[in-house]
Amino acid sequence: MTDTLPPCPECAGAYTYEMGALLICPECGHEWSPASAEAAGSAAESGVVRDAVGNVLADGDTVTVIKTLKVKGSPSGIKAGTKVRNIRLIDAVDGHDIDCKVEGFGAMQLKSSVVKKA
């Protein structure tokens, strides 16, 4: 065998094998196509940030918070449905890849997994 198979995208298991057009992980049972793995890898390498629904985010976008977030030092937190305008995308720090100002709270960082593009 001249080429090596990629590790499982779910559990990072190294024992993947090919069955027809799919790659299969015997450790977790995950099945995926090699084409989707390459596309996901190139998207992750190019720095594309996606919201919770899968829309591509860009600097200056307006997003809506999809779930209530607790904020340290605040009794109420950020409620679901709060609009955040003019976001900036940053390199992820503990999963927080959006830098923004939330009205009533000030400057903070959010995770792209808790917002959707408005």
Tab-separated table of C-alpha atoms in Angstrom:
chain	number	residue	atom	x	y	z
A	1	MET	CA	0.000	0.000	0.000
A	2	THR	CA	1.629	3.234	-1.106
A	3	ASP	CA	-0.725	5.887	0.286
A	4	THR	CA	-1.788	6.198	3.906
A	5	LEU	CA	-5.379	6.701	4.936
A	6	PRO	CA	-6.322	9.752	7.036
A	7	PRO	CA	-7.290	9.343	10.693
A	8	CYS	CA	-10.951	9.310	11.682
A	9	PRO	CA	-12.391	12.877	11.872
A	10	GLU	CA	-14.624	11.867	14.806
A	11	CYS	CA	-12.270	10.065	17.197
A	12	ALA	CA	-8.853	10.569	15.481
A	13	GLY	CA	-8.392	6.794	15.342
A	14	ALA	CA	-5.497	5.646	13.167
A	15	TYR	CA	-6.992	2.298	12.082
A	16	THR	CA	-9.246	3.502	9.255
A	17	TYR	CA	-9.882	1.260	6.285
A	18	GLU	CA	-11.457	1.603	2.866
A	19	MET	CA	-14.681	-0.143	1.889
A	20	GLY	CA	-15.840	0.765	-1.577
A	21	ALA	CA	-16.113	4.540	-1.829
A	22	LEU	CA	-16.141	5.099	1.948
A	23	LEU	CA	-13.549	5.210	4.693
A	24	ILE	CA	-14.552	3.473	7.941
A	25	CYS	CA	-13.231	3.727	11.490
A	26	PRO	CA	-13.432	0.404	13.361
A	27	GLU	CA	-13.005	2.139	16.723
A	28	CYS	CA	-16.094	4.402	16.636
A	29	GLY	CA	-17.924	3.111	13.538
A	30	HIS	CA	-17.864	6.485	11.745
A	31	GLU	CA	-18.132	6.336	7.933
A	32	TRP	CA	-17.130	9.174	5.601
A	33	SER	CA	-16.113	9.753	2.018
A	34	PRO	CA	-12.522	10.743	1.243
A	35	ALA	CA	-13.744	13.711	-0.835
A	36	SER	CA	-15.648	15.199	2.123
A	37	ALA	CA	-12.613	14.742	4.362
A	38	GLU	CA	-10.433	16.649	1.880
A	39	ALA	CA	-13.011	19.440	1.546
A	40	ALA	CA	-13.333	19.755	5.332
A	41	GLY	CA	-9.560	19.796	5.699
A	42	SER	CA	-9.127	22.528	3.096
A	43	ALA	CA	-11.903	24.619	4.697
A	44	ALA	CA	-10.264	24.310	8.107
A	45	GLU	CA	-6.872	25.208	6.663
A	46	SER	CA	-8.173	28.271	4.835
A	47	GLY	CA	-9.508	29.785	8.084
A	48	VAL	CA	-13.196	29.789	7.186
A	49	VAL	CA	-15.374	30.515	10.228
A	50	ARG	CA	-18.931	29.180	10.132
A	51	ASP	CA	-21.884	29.927	12.402
A	52	ALA	CA	-24.051	27.333	14.159
A	53	VAL	CA	-26.121	26.783	11.009
A	54	GLY	CA	-23.140	26.504	8.646
A	55	ASN	CA	-23.148	29.973	7.051
A	56	VAL	CA	-19.733	31.490	6.378
A	57	LEU	CA	-19.002	34.505	8.600
A	58	ALA	CA	-16.942	37.546	7.608
A	59	ASP	CA	-15.701	40.713	9.314
A	60	GLY	CA	-18.467	43.295	9.682
A	61	ASP	CA	-21.361	40.801	9.671
A	62	THR	CA	-24.330	41.036	12.007
A	63	VAL	CA	-25.089	37.887	13.994
A	64	THR	CA	-27.802	36.767	16.408
A	65	VAL	CA	-27.082	34.846	19.612
A	66	ILE	CA	-29.024	31.548	19.467
A	67	LYS	CA	-28.909	30.565	23.134
A	68	THR	CA	-28.777	32.390	26.447
A	69	LEU	CA	-25.175	32.904	27.564
A	70	LYS	CA	-23.956	33.373	31.107
A	71	VAL	CA	-21.601	36.319	31.560
A	72	LYS	CA	-19.251	36.434	34.504
A	73	GLY	CA	-20.166	39.357	36.763
A	74	SER	CA	-23.606	39.879	35.238
A	75	PRO	CA	-26.805	38.621	36.871
A	76	SER	CA	-28.756	38.310	33.606
A	77	GLY	CA	-26.283	37.308	30.875
A	78	ILE	CA	-26.858	37.648	27.139
A	79	LYS	CA	-30.324	36.524	26.105
A	80	ALA	CA	-31.067	34.426	23.035
A	81	GLY	CA	-32.034	36.642	20.100
A	82	THR	CA	-29.607	39.445	20.947
A	83	LYS	CA	-28.176	40.999	17.765
A	84	VAL	CA	-24.472	41.722	17.627
A	85	ARG	CA	-23.373	44.091	14.890
A	86	ASN	CA	-20.013	44.572	13.187
A	87	ILE	CA	-18.161	41.433	14.335
A	88	ARG	CA	-14.448	40.821	13.803
A	89	LEU	CA	-13.044	37.343	13.226
A	90	ILE	CA	-9.923	36.452	15.189
A	91	ASP	CA	-7.711	33.405	15.671
A	92	ALA	CA	-9.530	31.094	18.063
A	93	VAL	CA	-8.655	31.496	21.747
A	94	ASP	CA	-10.278	28.663	23.748
A	95	GLY	CA	-12.829	28.311	20.935
A	96	HIS	CA	-13.767	32.013	20.963
A	97	ASP	CA	-13.257	33.188	17.384
A	98	ILE	CA	-15.461	36.314	17.225
A	99	ASP	CA	-14.478	39.655	18.757
A	100	CYS	CA	-17.394	42.081	19.183
A	101	LYS	CA	-19.188	44.651	21.297
A	102	VAL	CA	-22.477	43.495	22.796
A	103	GLU	CA	-24.836	46.325	23.639
A	104	GLY	CA	-25.204	46.588	27.410
A	105	PHE	CA	-22.152	44.391	28.091
A	106	GLY	CA	-19.251	45.931	26.171
A	107	ALA	CA	-16.385	44.250	24.349
A	108	MET	CA	-16.194	40.452	24.527
A	109	GLN	CA	-15.384	37.336	22.551
A	110	LEU	CA	-17.971	34.811	21.385
A	111	LYS	CA	-17.853	31.329	19.912
A	112	SER	CA	-19.155	30.969	16.371
A	113	SER	CA	-21.098	27.893	17.503
A	114	VAL	CA	-23.535	30.042	19.540
A	115	VAL	CA	-24.421	32.581	16.831
A	116	LYS	CA	-26.150	32.589	13.466
A	117	LYS	CA	-25.811	35.076	10.675
A	118	ALA	CA	-28.617	37.643	10.678
